[in-house]
């Protein structure tokens, strides 16, 4: 159940329950506080029941989250202490901690997005029923970018859930991916959607190995003619080819080690050729 505040700068709060009946019971409790403009009860992937601020059913819809997932392409400095204080105020859990978060900025590492999804799976999908009452998803609007945090009061959760968190804590702290395959899929998607300039740089580095400027111009031009689904397939193959040469840069997006790009340049160029439009020559 997702609750959207009346304050336009307030944070959305999502809670997880085992049944619609339990989620509606939480909603009915929150109606008394008169803090939310509406509530959204999710069914499956894209079906939502919409309740008004009075807690009564208002409408049904299949698409309510589009504005919540838009990426911000500018620069933003997020104060996580402020986000934590907002989470405490929004959930009325003053011992709540931020387990994992992601900033919806195009320039953040794919690792953060991939790890966030894995933490959600470990803490929400695998949590015992009683632990769900202490887990929240807080979607902050304090900044130009959206900051989404999975929060929990670990002290009130079972040893099973506490151990699940401890299992992933060191990887979260080191900013390394919790699950490699999921990270590679996320990295491929972000290369396609938000890092076209870096993909162009990869092509440039590979073409430079052949010392042929016309070849470089040809490849870069034809790359932009490739259909989106084929570009995604290329990025997916590229991340796996370069999986052992990914450089993790803290709060900056991942890059591929340039020496490895040069060594594998011919393989990468052959890979690109396989996705060029039919009937277009690969070289001038």
CSV table of N, CA, C and O in Angstrom, one decimal, residues 81-139:
chain,number,residue,atom,x,y,z
A,81,UNK,N,21.5,12.2,5.8
A,81,UNK,CA,21.0,12.5,7.1
A,81,UNK,C,19.6,13.1,7.1
A,81,UNK,O,18.8,12.8,7.9
A,82,UNK,N,19.5,14.1,6.2
A,82,UNK,CA,18.1,14.7,6.0
A,82,UNK,C,17.1,13.7,5.5
A,82,UNK,O,15.9,13.7,6.0
A,83,UNK,N,17.5,12.8,4.6
A,83,UNK,CA,16.6,11.8,4.1
A,83,UNK,C,16.2,10.8,5.3
A,83,UNK,O,15.0,10.4,5.4
A,84,UNK,N,17.2,10.5,6.1
A,84,UNK,CA,16.9,9.6,7.3
A,84,UNK,C,15.9,10.3,8.2
A,84,UNK,O,14.9,9.6,8.7
A,85,UNK,N,16.1,11.5,8.5
A,85,UNK,CA,15.2,12.2,9.4
A,85,UNK,C,13.8,12.3,8.8
A,85,UNK,O,12.8,12.2,9.6
A,86,UNK,N,13.7,12.5,7.6
A,86,UNK,CA,12.4,12.5,6.9
A,86,UNK,C,11.8,11.1,7.0
A,86,UNK,O,10.5,11.0,7.2
A,87,UNK,N,12.5,10.1,6.8
A,87,UNK,CA,12.0,8.7,6.9
A,87,UNK,C,11.5,8.4,8.3
A,87,UNK,O,10.4,7.8,8.4
A,88,UNK,N,12.2,8.9,9.3
A,88,UNK,CA,11.7,8.7,10.7
A,88,UNK,C,10.4,9.4,10.9
A,88,UNK,O,9.5,8.9,11.5
A,89,UNK,N,10.3,10.6,10.4
A,89,UNK,CA,9.1,11.4,10.6
A,89,UNK,C,7.9,10.8,9.8
A,89,UNK,O,6.8,10.8,10.3
A,90,UNK,N,8.2,10.3,8.6
A,90,UNK,CA,7.1,9.8,7.8
A,90,UNK,C,6.6,8.5,8.2
A,90,UNK,O,5.4,8.2,8.0
A,91,UNK,N,7.4,7.7,8.9
A,91,UNK,CA,7.0,6.3,9.3
A,91,UNK,C,6.6,6.2,10.8
A,91,UNK,O,6.1,5.2,11.2
A,92,UNK,N,6.9,7.3,11.5
A,92,UNK,CA,6.7,7.3,13.0
A,92,UNK,C,7.5,6.2,13.6
A,92,UNK,O,7.2,5.7,14.7
A,93,UNK,N,8.6,5.8,13.0
A,93,UNK,CA,9.6,4.8,13.6
A,93,UNK,C,10.9,5.5,13.8
A,93,UNK,O,11.7,5.7,12.9
A,94,UNK,N,11.1,6.0,15.0
A,94,UNK,CA,12.3,6.8,15.3
A,94,UNK,C,13.6,6.0,15.4
A,94,UNK,O,14.7,6.5,15.5
A,95,UNK,N,13.5,4.6,15.3
A,95,UNK,CA,14.7,3.8,15.3
A,95,UNK,C,14.9,3.2,13.9
A,95,UNK,O,15.7,2.3,13.7
A,96,UNK,N,14.2,3.7,12.9
A,96,UNK,CA,14.3,3.2,11.6
A,96,UNK,C,15.7,3.5,11.0
A,96,UNK,O,16.3,4.6,11.3
A,97,UNK,N,16.2,2.6,10.2
A,97,UNK,CA,17.5,2.9,9.5
A,97,UNK,C,17.3,2.7,8.0
A,97,UNK,O,16.4,2.0,7.6
A,98,UNK,N,18.1,3.4,7.3
A,98,UNK,CA,18.1,3.3,5.8
A,98,UNK,C,19.0,2.1,5.5
A,98,UNK,O,20.2,2.1,5.7
A,99,UNK,N,18.4,1.0,4.9
A,99,UNK,CA,19.2,-0.2,4.6
A,99,UNK,C,19.9,0.0,3.2
A,99,UNK,O,21.0,-0.3,3.0
A,100,UNK,N,19.1,0.5,2.3
A,100,UNK,CA,19.7,0.8,0.9
A,100,UNK,C,18.9,1.9,0.3
A,100,UNK,O,17.7,2.1,0.6
A,101,UNK,N,19.5,2.7,-0.6
A,101,UNK,CA,18.8,3.8,-1.3
A,101,UNK,C,19.3,3.9,-2.7
A,101,UNK,O,20.3,3.4,-3.0
A,102,UNK,N,18.5,4.6,-3.5
A,102,UNK,CA,18.9,4.9,-4.8
A,102,UNK,C,18.4,6.3,-5.2
A,102,UNK,O,17.3,6.7,-4.8
A,103,UNK,N,19.3,7.0,-5.8
A,103,UNK,CA,19.0,8.4,-6.3
A,103,UNK,C,18.7,8.3,-7.8
A,103,UNK,O,19.5,7.7,-8.5
A,104,UNK,N,17.5,8.8,-8.2
A,104,UNK,CA,17.1,8.7,-9.6
A,104,UNK,C,17.8,9.8,-10.4
A,104,UNK,O,17.2,10.7,-10.9
A,105,UNK,N,19.2,9.6,-10.5
A,105,UNK,CA,20.0,10.5,-11.3
A,105,UNK,C,20.7,9.6,-12.3
A,105,UNK,O,21.2,8.5,-12.0
A,106,UNK,N,20.8,10.1,-13.5
A,106,UNK,CA,21.4,9.3,-14.6
A,106,UNK,C,22.9,9.0,-14.3
A,106,UNK,O,23.4,8.0,-14.8
A,107,UNK,N,23.5,9.8,-13.5
A,107,UNK,CA,25.0,9.7,-13.3
A,107,UNK,C,25.4,8.8,-12.1
A,107,UNK,O,26.6,8.6,-11.9
A,108,UNK,N,24.4,8.2,-11.5
A,108,UNK,CA,24.8,7.3,-10.3
A,108,UNK,C,25.1,5.9,-10.8
A,108,UNK,O,24.7,5.5,-11.9
A,109,UNK,N,25.9,5.1,-10.1
A,109,UNK,CA,26.3,3.8,-10.5
A,109,UNK,C,25.2,2.8,-10.7
A,109,UNK,O,24.2,2.9,-10.0
A,110,UNK,N,25.3,2.0,-11.7
A,110,UNK,CA,24.3,0.9,-11.8
A,110,UNK,C,24.3,0.0,-10.6
A,110,UNK,O,23.3,-0.6,-10.3
A,111,UNK,N,25.4,-0.1,-9.9
A,111,UNK,CA,25.5,-0.9,-8.7
A,111,UNK,C,24.5,-0.5,-7.7
A,111,UNK,O,23.8,-1.4,-7.1
A,112,UNK,N,24.2,0.8,-7.5
A,112,UNK,CA,23.3,1.2,-6.5
A,112,UNK,C,21.9,0.7,-6.9
A,112,UNK,O,21.1,0.3,-6.0
A,113,UNK,N,21.5,0.8,-8.1
A,113,UNK,CA,20.2,0.4,-8.6
A,113,UNK,C,20.1,-1.1,-8.5
A,113,UNK,O,19.0,-1.6,-8.0
A,114,UNK,N,21.1,-1.9,-8.9
A,114,UNK,CA,21.0,-3.3,-8.8
A,114,UNK,C,21.0,-3.8,-7.4
A,114,UNK,O,20.2,-4.7,-7.1
A,115,UNK,N,21.8,-3.2,-6.5
A,115,UNK,CA,21.8,-3.6,-5.1
A,115,UNK,C,20.5,-3.3,-4.4
A,115,UNK,O,20.0,-4.1,-3.6
A,116,UNK,N,19.9,-2.2,-4.8
A,116,UNK,CA,18.6,-1.8,-4.2
A,116,UNK,C,17.6,-2.8,-4.4
A,116,UNK,O,16.8,-3.2,-3.6
A,117,UNK,N,17.5,-3.3,-5.7
A,117,UNK,CA,16.5,-4.3,-6.1
A,117,UNK,C,16.8,-5.6,-5.3
A,117,UNK,O,15.8,-6.3,-4.9
A,118,UNK,N,18.0,-6.0,-5.1
A,118,UNK,CA,18.3,-7.2,-4.4
A,118,UNK,C,18.0,-7.1,-2.9
A,118,UNK,O,17.6,-8.1,-2.3
A,119,UNK,N,18.3,-5.9,-2.3
A,119,UNK,CA,17.9,-5.7,-0.9
A,119,UNK,C,16.4,-5.8,-0.7
A,119,UNK,O,15.9,-6.4,0.2
A,120,UNK,N,15.7,-5.2,-1.6
A,120,UNK,CA,14.2,-5.3,-1.6
A,120,UNK,C,13.8,-6.8,-1.6
A,120,UNK,O,12.9,-7.2,-0.9
A,121,UNK,N,14.4,-7.5,-2.5
A,121,UNK,CA,14.0,-8.9,-2.6
A,121,UNK,C,14.3,-9.7,-1.3
A,121,UNK,O,13.5,-10.4,-0.8
A,122,UNK,N,15.5,-9.5,-0.8
A,122,UNK,CA,15.9,-10.2,0.4
A,122,UNK,C,15.1,-9.8,1.7
A,122,UNK,O,14.7,-10.7,2.5
A,123,UNK,N,14.8,-8.5,1.8
A,123,UNK,CA,14.2,-8.0,3.0
A,123,UNK,C,12.6,-8.1,2.9
A,123,UNK,O,12.0,-8.2,4.0
A,124,UNK,N,12.1,-8.0,1.7
A,124,UNK,CA,10.6,-7.9,1.6
A,124,UNK,C,10.1,-9.3,1.2
A,124,UNK,O,9.2,-9.9,1.9
A,125,UNK,N,10.6,-9.8,0.1
A,125,UNK,CA,10.0,-11.0,-0.4
A,125,UNK,C,10.3,-12.2,0.5
A,125,UNK,O,9.5,-13.2,0.6
A,126,UNK,N,11.5,-12.2,1.1
A,126,UNK,CA,11.9,-13.3,2.0
A,126,UNK,C,11.6,-13.1,3.4
A,126,UNK,O,11.9,-13.9,4.3
A,127,UNK,N,11.0,-12.0,3.8
A,127,UNK,CA,10.8,-11.7,5.2
A,127,UNK,C,9.7,-12.5,5.8
A,127,UNK,O,8.6,-12.7,5.1
A,128,UNK,N,9.8,-12.9,7.1
A,128,UNK,CA,8.7,-13.5,7.8
A,128,UNK,C,7.5,-12.5,7.9
A,128,UNK,O,7.8,-11.3,7.9
A,129,UNK,N,6.3,-13.0,7.9
A,129,UNK,CA,5.1,-12.0,7.9
A,129,UNK,C,5.2,-10.9,9.0
A,129,UNK,O,4.9,-9.8,8.7
A,130,UNK,N,5.7,-11.3,10.2
A,130,UNK,CA,5.7,-10.3,11.3
A,130,UNK,C,6.7,-9.2,11.0
A,130,UNK,O,6.6,-8.1,11.5
A,131,UNK,N,7.7,-9.5,10.2
A,131,UNK,CA,8.8,-8.5,9.9
A,131,UNK,C,8.3,-7.4,8.9
A,131,UNK,O,8.9,-6.3,8.9
A,132,UNK,N,7.3,-7.8,8.1
A,132,UNK,CA,6.9,-6.8,7.1
A,132,UNK,C,6.4,-5.5,7.7
A,132,UNK,O,6.4,-4.4,7.1
A,133,UNK,N,5.9,-5.6,9.0
A,133,UNK,CA,5.3,-4.4,9.7
A,133,UNK,C,6.4,-3.4,10.0
A,133,UNK,O,6.1,-2.3,10.4
A,134,UNK,N,7.7,-3.8,9.9
A,134,UNK,CA,8.8,-2.9,10.2
A,134,UNK,C,9.6,-2.5,9.0
A,134,UNK,O,10.7,-2.0,9.2
A,135,UNK,N,9.1,-2.7,7.8
A,135,UNK,CA,9.9,-2.4,6.6
A,135,UNK,C,9.0,-1.4,5.8
A,135,UNK,O,7.8,-1.5,5.6
A,136,UNK,N,9.7,-0.3,5.3
A,136,UNK,CA,9.0,0.7,4.6
A,136,UNK,C,9.9,1.1,3.3
A,136,UNK,O,11.1,1.0,3.3
A,137,UNK,N,9.2,1.5,2.3
A,137,UNK,CA,9.8,2.2,1.2
A,137,UNK,C,9.4,3.6,1.2
A,137,UNK,O,8.3,4.0,1.2
A,138,UNK,N,10.4,4.5,1.3
A,138,UNK,CA,10.2,5.9,1.5
A,138,UNK,C,10.7,6.6,0.2
A,138,UNK,O,11.9,6.5,-0.1
A,139,UNK,N,9.9,7.3,-0.5
A,139,UNK,CA,10.2,8.0,-1.7
A,139,UNK,C,10.2,9.5,-1.5
A,139,UNK,O,9.1,10.2,-1.4
